[in-house]
CSV table of C-alpha atoms in Angstrom, one decimal:
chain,number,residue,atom,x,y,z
A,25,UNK,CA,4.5,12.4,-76.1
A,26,UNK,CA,7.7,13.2,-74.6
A,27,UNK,CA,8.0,16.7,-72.9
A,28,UNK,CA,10.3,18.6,-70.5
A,29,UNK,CA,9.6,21.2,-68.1
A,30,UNK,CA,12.3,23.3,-67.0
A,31,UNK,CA,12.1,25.7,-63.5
A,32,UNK,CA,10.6,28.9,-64.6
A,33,UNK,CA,13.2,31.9,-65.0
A,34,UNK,CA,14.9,34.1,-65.0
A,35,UNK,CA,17.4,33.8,-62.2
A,36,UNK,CA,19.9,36.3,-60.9
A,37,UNK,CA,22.5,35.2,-58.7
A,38,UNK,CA,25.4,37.3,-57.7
A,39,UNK,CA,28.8,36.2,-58.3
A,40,UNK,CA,30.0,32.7,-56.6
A,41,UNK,CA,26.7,32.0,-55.7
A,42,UNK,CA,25.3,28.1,-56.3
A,43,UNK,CA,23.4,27.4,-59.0
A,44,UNK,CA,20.1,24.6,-59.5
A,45,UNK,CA,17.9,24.8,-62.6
A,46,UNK,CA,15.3,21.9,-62.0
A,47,UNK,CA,14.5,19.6,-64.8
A,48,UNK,CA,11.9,16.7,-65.0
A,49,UNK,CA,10.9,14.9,-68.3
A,50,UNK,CA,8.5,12.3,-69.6
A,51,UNK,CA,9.6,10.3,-72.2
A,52,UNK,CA,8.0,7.0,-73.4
A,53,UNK,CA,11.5,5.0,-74.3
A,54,UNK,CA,15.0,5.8,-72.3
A,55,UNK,CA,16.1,9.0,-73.8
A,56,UNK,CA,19.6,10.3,-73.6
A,57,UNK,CA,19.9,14.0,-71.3
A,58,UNK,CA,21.4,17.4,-72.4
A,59,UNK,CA,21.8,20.7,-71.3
A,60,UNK,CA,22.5,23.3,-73.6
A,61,UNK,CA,23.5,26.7,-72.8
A,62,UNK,CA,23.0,29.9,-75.3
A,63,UNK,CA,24.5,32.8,-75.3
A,64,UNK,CA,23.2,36.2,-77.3
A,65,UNK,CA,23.3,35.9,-80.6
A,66,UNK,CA,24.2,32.4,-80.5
A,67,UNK,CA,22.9,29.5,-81.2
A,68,UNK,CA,22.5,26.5,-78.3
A,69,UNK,CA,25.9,25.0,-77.5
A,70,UNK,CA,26.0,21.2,-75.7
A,71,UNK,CA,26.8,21.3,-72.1
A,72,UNK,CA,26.7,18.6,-70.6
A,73,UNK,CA,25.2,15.1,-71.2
A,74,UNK,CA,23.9,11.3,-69.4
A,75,UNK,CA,23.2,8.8,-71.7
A,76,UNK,CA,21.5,6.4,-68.9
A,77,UNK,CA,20.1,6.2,-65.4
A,78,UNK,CA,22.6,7.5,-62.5
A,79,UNK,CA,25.4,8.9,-65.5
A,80,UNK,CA,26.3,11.8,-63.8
A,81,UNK,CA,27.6,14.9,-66.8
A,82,UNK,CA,29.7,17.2,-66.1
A,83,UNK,CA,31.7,20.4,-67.8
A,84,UNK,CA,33.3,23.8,-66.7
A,85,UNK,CA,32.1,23.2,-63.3
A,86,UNK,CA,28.8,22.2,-64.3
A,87,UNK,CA,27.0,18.7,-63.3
A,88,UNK,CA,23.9,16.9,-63.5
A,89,UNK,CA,22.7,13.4,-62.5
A,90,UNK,CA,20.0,11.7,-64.6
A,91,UNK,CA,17.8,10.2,-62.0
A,92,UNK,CA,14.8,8.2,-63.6
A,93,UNK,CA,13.3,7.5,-60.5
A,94,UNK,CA,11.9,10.7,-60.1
A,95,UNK,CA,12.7,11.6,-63.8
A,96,UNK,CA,15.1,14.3,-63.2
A,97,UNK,CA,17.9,16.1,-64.3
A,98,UNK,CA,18.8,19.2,-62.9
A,99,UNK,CA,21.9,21.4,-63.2
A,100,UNK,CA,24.0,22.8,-60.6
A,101,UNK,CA,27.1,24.9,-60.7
A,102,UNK,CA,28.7,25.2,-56.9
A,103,UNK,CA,30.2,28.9,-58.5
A,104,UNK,CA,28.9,30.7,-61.0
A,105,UNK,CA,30.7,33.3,-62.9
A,106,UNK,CA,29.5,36.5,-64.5
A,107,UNK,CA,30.2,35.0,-67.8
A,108,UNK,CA,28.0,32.0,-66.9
A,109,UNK,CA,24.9,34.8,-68.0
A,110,UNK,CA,23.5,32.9,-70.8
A,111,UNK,CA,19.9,30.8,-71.5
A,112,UNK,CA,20.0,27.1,-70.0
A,113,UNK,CA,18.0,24.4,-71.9
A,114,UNK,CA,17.0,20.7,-71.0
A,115,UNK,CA,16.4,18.7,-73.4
A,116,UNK,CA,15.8,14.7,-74.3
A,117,UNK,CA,16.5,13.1,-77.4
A,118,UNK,CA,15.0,9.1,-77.7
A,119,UNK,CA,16.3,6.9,-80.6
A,120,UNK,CA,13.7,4.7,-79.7
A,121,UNK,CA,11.1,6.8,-81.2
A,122,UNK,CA,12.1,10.2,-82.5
A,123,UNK,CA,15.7,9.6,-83.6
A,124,UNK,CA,17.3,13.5,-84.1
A,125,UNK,CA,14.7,15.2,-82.6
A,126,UNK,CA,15.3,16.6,-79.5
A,127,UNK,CA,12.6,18.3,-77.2
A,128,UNK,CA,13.6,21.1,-75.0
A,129,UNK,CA,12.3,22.7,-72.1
A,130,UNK,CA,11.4,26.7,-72.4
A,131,UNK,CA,14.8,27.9,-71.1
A,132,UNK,CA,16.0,29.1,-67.9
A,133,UNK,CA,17.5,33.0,-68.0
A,134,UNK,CA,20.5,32.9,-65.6
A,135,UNK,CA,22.2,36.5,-65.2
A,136,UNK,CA,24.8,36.7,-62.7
A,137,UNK,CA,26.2,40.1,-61.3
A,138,UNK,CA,29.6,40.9,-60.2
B,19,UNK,CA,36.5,20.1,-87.3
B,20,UNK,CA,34.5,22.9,-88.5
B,21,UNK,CA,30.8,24.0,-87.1
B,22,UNK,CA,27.5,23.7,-88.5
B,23,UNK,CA,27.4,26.9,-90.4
B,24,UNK,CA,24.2,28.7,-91.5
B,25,UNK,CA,23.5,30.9,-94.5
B,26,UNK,CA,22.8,33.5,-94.6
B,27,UNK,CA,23.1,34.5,-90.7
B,28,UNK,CA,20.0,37.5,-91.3
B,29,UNK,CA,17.2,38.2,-93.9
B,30,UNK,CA,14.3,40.3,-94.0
B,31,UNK,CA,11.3,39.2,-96.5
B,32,UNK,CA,8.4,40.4,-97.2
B,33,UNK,CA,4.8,38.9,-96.0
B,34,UNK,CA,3.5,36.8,-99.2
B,35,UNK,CA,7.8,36.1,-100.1
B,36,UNK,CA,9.3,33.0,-100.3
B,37,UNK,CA,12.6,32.0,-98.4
B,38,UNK,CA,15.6,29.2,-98.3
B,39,UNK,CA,17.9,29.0,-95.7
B,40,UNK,CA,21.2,26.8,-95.9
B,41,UNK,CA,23.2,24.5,-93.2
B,42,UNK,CA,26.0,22.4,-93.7
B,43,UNK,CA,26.5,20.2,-91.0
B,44,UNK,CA,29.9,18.4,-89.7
B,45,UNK,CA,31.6,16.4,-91.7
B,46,UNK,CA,30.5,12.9,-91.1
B,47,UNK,CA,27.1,14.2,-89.6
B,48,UNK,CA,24.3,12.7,-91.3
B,49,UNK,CA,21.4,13.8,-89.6
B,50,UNK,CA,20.2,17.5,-89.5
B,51,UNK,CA,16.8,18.9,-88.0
B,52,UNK,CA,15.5,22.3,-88.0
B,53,UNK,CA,14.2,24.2,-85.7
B,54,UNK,CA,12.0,27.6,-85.1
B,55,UNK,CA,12.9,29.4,-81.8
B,56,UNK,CA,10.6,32.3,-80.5
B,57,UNK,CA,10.4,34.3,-77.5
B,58,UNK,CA,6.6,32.9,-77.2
B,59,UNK,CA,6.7,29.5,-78.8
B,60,UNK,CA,10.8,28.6,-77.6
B,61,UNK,CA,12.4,26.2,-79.5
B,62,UNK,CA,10.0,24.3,-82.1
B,63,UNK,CA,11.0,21.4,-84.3
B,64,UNK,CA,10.5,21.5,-87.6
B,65,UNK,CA,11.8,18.0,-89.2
B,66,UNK,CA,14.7,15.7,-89.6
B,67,UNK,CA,16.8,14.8,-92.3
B,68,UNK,CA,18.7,11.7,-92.6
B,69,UNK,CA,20.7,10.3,-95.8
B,70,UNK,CA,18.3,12.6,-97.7
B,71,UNK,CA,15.3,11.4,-96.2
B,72,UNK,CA,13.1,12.9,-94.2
B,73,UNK,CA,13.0,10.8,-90.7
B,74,UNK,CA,10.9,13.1,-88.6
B,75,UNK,CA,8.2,16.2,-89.0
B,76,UNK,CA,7.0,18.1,-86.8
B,77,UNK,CA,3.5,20.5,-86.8
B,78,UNK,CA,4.3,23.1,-88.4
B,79,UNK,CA,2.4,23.9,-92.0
B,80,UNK,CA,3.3,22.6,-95.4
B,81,UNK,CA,4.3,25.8,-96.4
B,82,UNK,CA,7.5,24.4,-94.6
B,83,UNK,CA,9.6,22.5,-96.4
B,84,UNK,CA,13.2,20.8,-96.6
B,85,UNK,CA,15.8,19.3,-98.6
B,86,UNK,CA,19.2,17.4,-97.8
B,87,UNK,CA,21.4,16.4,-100.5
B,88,UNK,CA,24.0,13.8,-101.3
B,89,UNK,CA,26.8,15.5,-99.0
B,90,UNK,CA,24.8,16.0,-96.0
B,91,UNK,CA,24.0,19.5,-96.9
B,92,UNK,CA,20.2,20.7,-96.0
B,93,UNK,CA,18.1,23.2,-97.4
B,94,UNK,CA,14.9,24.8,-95.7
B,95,UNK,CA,12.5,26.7,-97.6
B,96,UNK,CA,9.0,28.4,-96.0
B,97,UNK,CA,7.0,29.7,-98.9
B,98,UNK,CA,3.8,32.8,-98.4
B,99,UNK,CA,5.7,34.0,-95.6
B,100,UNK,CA,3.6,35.4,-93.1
B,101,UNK,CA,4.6,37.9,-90.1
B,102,UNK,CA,4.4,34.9,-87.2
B,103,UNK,CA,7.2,32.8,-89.2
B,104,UNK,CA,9.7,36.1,-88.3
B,105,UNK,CA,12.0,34.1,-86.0
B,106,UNK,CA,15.5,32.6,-85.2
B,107,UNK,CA,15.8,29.4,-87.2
B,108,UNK,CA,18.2,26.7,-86.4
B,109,UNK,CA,19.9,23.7,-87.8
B,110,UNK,CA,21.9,20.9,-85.8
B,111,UNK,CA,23.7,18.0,-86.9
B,112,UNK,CA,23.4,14.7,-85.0
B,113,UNK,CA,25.7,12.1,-83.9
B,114,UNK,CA,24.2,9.1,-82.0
B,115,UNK,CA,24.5,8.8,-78.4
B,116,UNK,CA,23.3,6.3,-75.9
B,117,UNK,CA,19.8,6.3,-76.1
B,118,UNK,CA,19.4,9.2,-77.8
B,119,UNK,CA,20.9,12.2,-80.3
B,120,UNK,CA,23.6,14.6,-79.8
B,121,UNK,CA,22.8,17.1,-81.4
B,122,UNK,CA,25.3,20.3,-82.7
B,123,UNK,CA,23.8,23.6,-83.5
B,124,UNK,CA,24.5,26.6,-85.9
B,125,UNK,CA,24.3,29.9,-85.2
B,126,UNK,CA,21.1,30.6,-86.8
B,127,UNK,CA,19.5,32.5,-89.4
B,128,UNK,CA,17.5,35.6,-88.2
B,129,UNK,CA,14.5,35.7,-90.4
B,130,UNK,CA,12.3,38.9,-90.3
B,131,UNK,CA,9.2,39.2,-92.2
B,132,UNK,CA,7.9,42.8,-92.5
Protein backbone atom coordinates (compact mmCIF):
# COMPACT_ATOMS: atom_id res chain seq x y z
CA UNK A 1 0.00 0.00 0.00
CA UNK A 2 1.04 3.48 -0.23
CA UNK A 3 3.03 4.89 2.71
CA UNK A 4 5.18 7.97 3.59
CA UNK A 5 8.05 8.36 5.82
CA UNK A 6 8.90 11.64 7.00
CA UNK A 7 12.62 12.52 8.73
CA UNK A 8 12.21 11.82 12.34
CA UNK A 9 11.77 15.11 14.65
CA UNK A 10 11.71 17.32 16.35
CA UNK A 11 13.90 20.01 14.92
CA UNK A 12 15.12 23.26 16.46
CA UNK A 13 16.64 25.75 14.46
CA UNK A 14 17.43 29.16 15.54
CA UNK A 15 16.04 32.02 13.74
CA UNK A 16 17.05 32.45 9.77
CA UNK A 17 18.47 29.19 9.82
CA UNK A 18 17.69 26.74 6.58
CA UNK A 19 15.25 24.37 6.85
CA UNK A 20 15.00 20.45 5.01
CA UNK A 21 12.40 17.96 6.27
CA UNK A 22 13.04 14.80 4.10
CA UNK A 23 10.20 12.97 2.57
CA UNK A 24 10.12 9.70 0.44
CA UNK A 25 6.85 7.79 -0.48
CA UNK A 26 5.68 4.63 -2.15
CA UNK A 27 2.69 4.76 -3.90
CA UNK A 28 1.37 2.15 -6.45
CA UNK A 29 -0.40 4.88 -9.08
CA UNK A 30 1.08 8.66 -9.53
CA UNK A 31 -0.17 10.43 -6.51
CA UNK A 32 -0.47 14.10 -6.11
CA UNK A 33 2.25 15.71 -3.09
CA UNK A 34 1.23 17.92 -0.05
CA UNK A 35 2.70 19.38 2.83
CA UNK A 36 0.64 20.39 5.52
CA UNK A 37 1.62 22.36 8.36
CA UNK A 38 -0.26 22.50 11.99
CA UNK A 39 -0.17 24.66 14.35
CA UNK A 40 -1.47 24.16 18.28
CA UNK A 41 -4.78 23.70 18.44
CA UNK A 42 -5.26 23.61 14.89
CA UNK A 43 -6.14 21.43 12.57
CA UNK A 44 -3.58 20.62 9.39
CA UNK A 45 -3.60 23.55 6.93
CA UNK A 46 -2.28 22.93 3.00
CA UNK A 47 1.14 24.15 2.24
CA UNK A 48 2.30 23.53 -0.54
CA UNK A 49 1.54 21.09 -3.40
CA UNK A 50 3.00 19.04 -6.97
CA UNK A 51 0.57 17.39 -8.80
CA UNK A 52 3.32 15.53 -11.11
CA UNK A 53 7.01 14.55 -11.55
CA UNK A 54 9.57 17.69 -11.46
CA UNK A 55 6.25 20.41 -10.25
CA UNK A 56 8.13 22.28 -8.00
CA UNK A 57 5.35 23.91 -4.85
CA UNK A 58 5.94 26.69 -3.30
CA UNK A 59 4.34 29.23 -0.51
CA UNK A 60 5.51 31.76 2.17
CA UNK A 61 9.03 30.91 1.37
CA UNK A 62 8.46 27.36 1.42
CA UNK A 63 9.38 24.90 -1.69
CA UNK A 64 9.44 21.41 -2.62
CA UNK A 65 10.25 19.39 -5.78
CA UNK A 66 8.39 16.14 -6.44
CA UNK A 67 11.23 13.93 -7.71
CA UNK A 68 9.93 10.36 -8.62
CA UNK A 69 13.07 9.14 -9.44
CA UNK A 70 14.15 8.77 -6.07
CA UNK A 71 10.52 9.27 -4.84
CA UNK A 72 10.97 12.33 -2.95
CA UNK A 73 9.69 15.33 -1.77
CA UNK A 74 11.27 17.20 0.73
CA UNK A 75 10.71 20.81 2.17
CA UNK A 76 13.04 23.54 2.51
CA UNK A 77 12.64 26.96 3.76
CA UNK A 78 16.08 29.08 3.07
CA UNK A 79 14.76 31.37 6.44
CA UNK A 80 12.74 30.27 8.95
CA UNK A 81 10.93 32.37 11.21
CA UNK A 82 9.91 31.94 14.89
CA UNK A 83 6.41 31.77 13.75
CA UNK A 84 7.29 28.94 11.33
CA UNK A 85 7.11 26.66 15.00
CA UNK A 86 4.41 24.37 13.93
CA UNK A 87 4.10 20.33 12.97
CA UNK A 88 5.06 19.57 9.22
CA UNK A 89 3.19 16.64 7.47
CA UNK A 90 3.84 14.86 3.98
CA UNK A 91 1.30 13.36 2.59
CA UNK A 92 0.04 11.54 -0.91
CA UNK A 93 -3.28 11.43 -2.12
CA UNK A 94 -3.79 8.85 -5.47
CA UNK A 95 -7.14 9.07 -7.47
CA UNK A 96 -6.07 6.12 -9.04
CA UNK A 97 -6.85 4.07 -6.12
CA UNK A 98 -7.80 5.70 -2.91
CA UNK A 99 -9.61 8.88 -4.21
CA UNK A 100 -9.93 11.38 -0.79
CA UNK A 101 -7.79 9.59 1.22
CA UNK A 102 -4.64 10.89 1.86
CA UNK A 103 -1.76 9.17 3.80
CA UNK A 104 0.56 11.14 5.87
CA UNK A 105 3.79 10.72 7.24
CA UNK A 106 4.16 10.88 11.32
CA UNK A 107 4.96 14.65 11.44
CA UNK A 108 8.06 16.62 11.72
CA UNK A 109 8.17 19.07 15.12
CA UNK A 110 9.96 22.19 13.88
CA UNK A 111 10.50 24.85 16.77
CA UNK A 112 12.47 27.78 15.89
CA UNK A 113 14.02 30.19 18.59
CA UNK A 114 14.62 33.76 18.31
CA UNK B 1 -15.59 30.98 1.22
CA UNK B 2 -16.04 29.70 4.60
CA UNK B 3 -13.94 26.69 6.33
CA UNK B 4 -14.76 23.28 7.11
CA UNK B 5 -16.18 23.80 10.46
CA UNK B 6 -16.48 21.06 13.19
CA UNK B 7 -19.00 20.60 15.91
CA UNK B 8 -18.71 20.59 18.69
CA UNK B 9 -14.82 21.65 18.85
CA UNK B 10 -14.47 19.51 22.61
CA UNK B 11 -16.43 16.63 24.38
CA UNK B 12 -15.79 14.48 27.10
CA UNK B 13 -17.78 11.02 27.27
CA UNK B 14 -17.88 8.42 29.24
CA UNK B 15 -16.26 4.71 28.54
CA UNK B 16 -19.38 2.54 27.38
CA UNK B 17 -21.14 6.32 25.75
CA UNK B 18 -21.92 6.90 22.48
CA UNK B 19 -20.76 9.92 20.35
CA UNK B 20 -21.57 12.02 16.93
CA UNK B 21 -19.49 14.58 15.74
CA UNK B 22 -20.47 17.07 12.88
CA UNK B 23 -18.51 18.76 9.76
CA UNK B 24 -19.70 20.74 7.13
CA UNK B 25 -17.40 21.00 4.45
CA UNK B 26 -16.96 23.98 1.66
CA UNK B 27 -19.51 24.73 -0.37
CA UNK B 28 -19.14 22.82 -3.55
CA UNK B 29 -16.95 20.07 -1.70
CA UNK B 30 -18.26 16.81 -2.18
CA UNK B 31 -15.95 14.54 -0.67
CA UNK B 32 -15.17 14.50 3.12
CA UNK B 33 -13.01 11.83 5.07
CA UNK B 34 -12.33 11.53 8.69
CA UNK B 35 -9.59 11.15 10.43
CA UNK B 36 -8.23 10.02 14.09
CA UNK B 37 -4.92 11.80 15.06
CA UNK B 38 -2.96 10.60 18.20
CA UNK B 39 0.32 11.38 19.72
CA UNK B 40 1.10 7.46 19.26
CA UNK B 41 -0.87 6.36 16.27
CA UNK B 42 -0.57 10.12 14.12
CA UNK B 43 -3.03 10.77 11.76
CA UNK B 44 -5.39 7.64 10.99
CA UNK B 45 -8.08 7.48 8.38
CA UNK B 46 -11.17 6.55 9.07
CA UNK B 47 -13.34 6.62 5.76
CA UNK B 48 -14.57 8.77 2.86
CA UNK B 49 -17.67 10.10 1.87
CA UNK B 50 -18.68 11.07 -1.45
CA UNK B 51 -22.33 12.11 -2.82
CA UNK B 52 -23.51 10.26 0.36
CA UNK B 53 -21.66 7.18 -0.35
CA UNK B 54 -19.13 5.82 1.36
CA UNK B 55 -15.90 5.62 -1.25
CA UNK B 56 -13.23 4.54 1.18
CA UNK B 57 -12.72 2.73 4.85
CA UNK B 58 -10.23 2.46 6.59
CA UNK B 59 -9.25 -0.20 9.74
CA UNK B 60 -10.68 1.03 12.30
CA UNK B 61 -13.74 -1.11 14.15
CA UNK B 62 -17.43 -1.03 13.21
CA UNK B 63 -18.11 0.61 16.16
CA UNK B 64 -17.10 3.57 13.82
CA UNK B 65 -19.49 4.82 11.67
CA UNK B 66 -20.47 7.79 9.25
CA UNK B 67 -23.07 9.51 7.45
CA UNK B 68 -23.19 12.34 4.71
CA UNK B 69 -26.26 13.80 3.65
CA UNK B 70 -27.87 15.44 0.69
CA UNK B 71 -25.89 18.91 1.22
CA UNK B 72 -22.53 17.59 1.67
CA UNK B 73 -22.81 17.60 5.35
CA UNK B 74 -21.17 14.49 7.31
CA UNK B 75 -21.85 12.93 10.49
CA UNK B 76 -19.44 10.52 12.46
CA UNK B 77 -20.66 8.51 15.19
CA UNK B 78 -18.29 5.88 17.44
CA UNK B 79 -20.57 3.89 19.65
CA UNK B 80 -19.15 1.83 23.28
CA UNK B 81 -16.62 4.31 23.59
CA UNK B 82 -13.56 3.04 25.04
CA UNK B 83 -10.54 5.09 26.63
CA UNK B 84 -8.04 4.49 23.37
CA UNK B 85 -10.75 6.32 20.94
CA UNK B 86 -9.86 9.72 23.35
CA UNK B 87 -8.30 11.70 20.49
CA UNK B 88 -8.33 14.65 18.02
CA UNK B 89 -10.74 13.84 15.22
CA UNK B 90 -10.71 15.54 11.90
CA UNK B 91 -12.70 16.14 8.92
CA UNK B 92 -11.45 17.56 5.36
CA UNK B 93 -13.19 18.31 2.34
CA UNK B 94 -11.66 17.34 -1.03
CA UNK B 95 -11.35 19.02 -4.32
CA UNK B 96 -9.62 16.98 -7.10
CA UNK B 97 -6.21 17.76 -8.01
CA UNK B 98 -3.82 16.27 -10.51
CA UNK B 99 -3.47 12.87 -9.66
CA UNK B 100 -4.67 13.09 -6.47
CA UNK B 101 -6.98 14.95 -3.59
CA UNK B 102 -6.65 18.23 -2.01
CA UNK B 103 -7.77 17.94 0.85
CA UNK B 104 -9.07 21.00 3.48
CA UNK B 105 -9.22 20.36 7.11
CA UNK B 106 -11.35 21.54 10.21
CA UNK B 107 -10.20 22.30 13.29
CA UNK B 108 -11.13 19.28 15.06
CA UNK B 109 -13.10 17.91 17.62
CA UNK B 110 -11.23 17.03 20.88
CA UNK B 111 -12.87 13.86 22.16
CA UNK B 112 -11.94 12.73 25.70
CA UNK B 113 -13.26 9.52 27.08
CA UNK B 114 -12.86 9.23 30.89
Amino acid sequence: GDSVTQMEGPVTLSEEAFLTINCTYTATGYPSLFWYVQYPGEGLQLLLKATKADDKGSNKGFEATYRKETTSFHLEKGSVQVSDSAVYFCALSDSNTNAGKSTFGDGTTLTVKP
Amino acid sequence: KAGVTQTPRYLIKTRGQQVTLSCSPISGHRSVSWYQQTPGQGLQFLFEYFSETQRNKGNFPGRFSGRQFSNSRSEMNVSTLELGDSALYLCASSLPSGGGYEQYFGPGTRLTVT
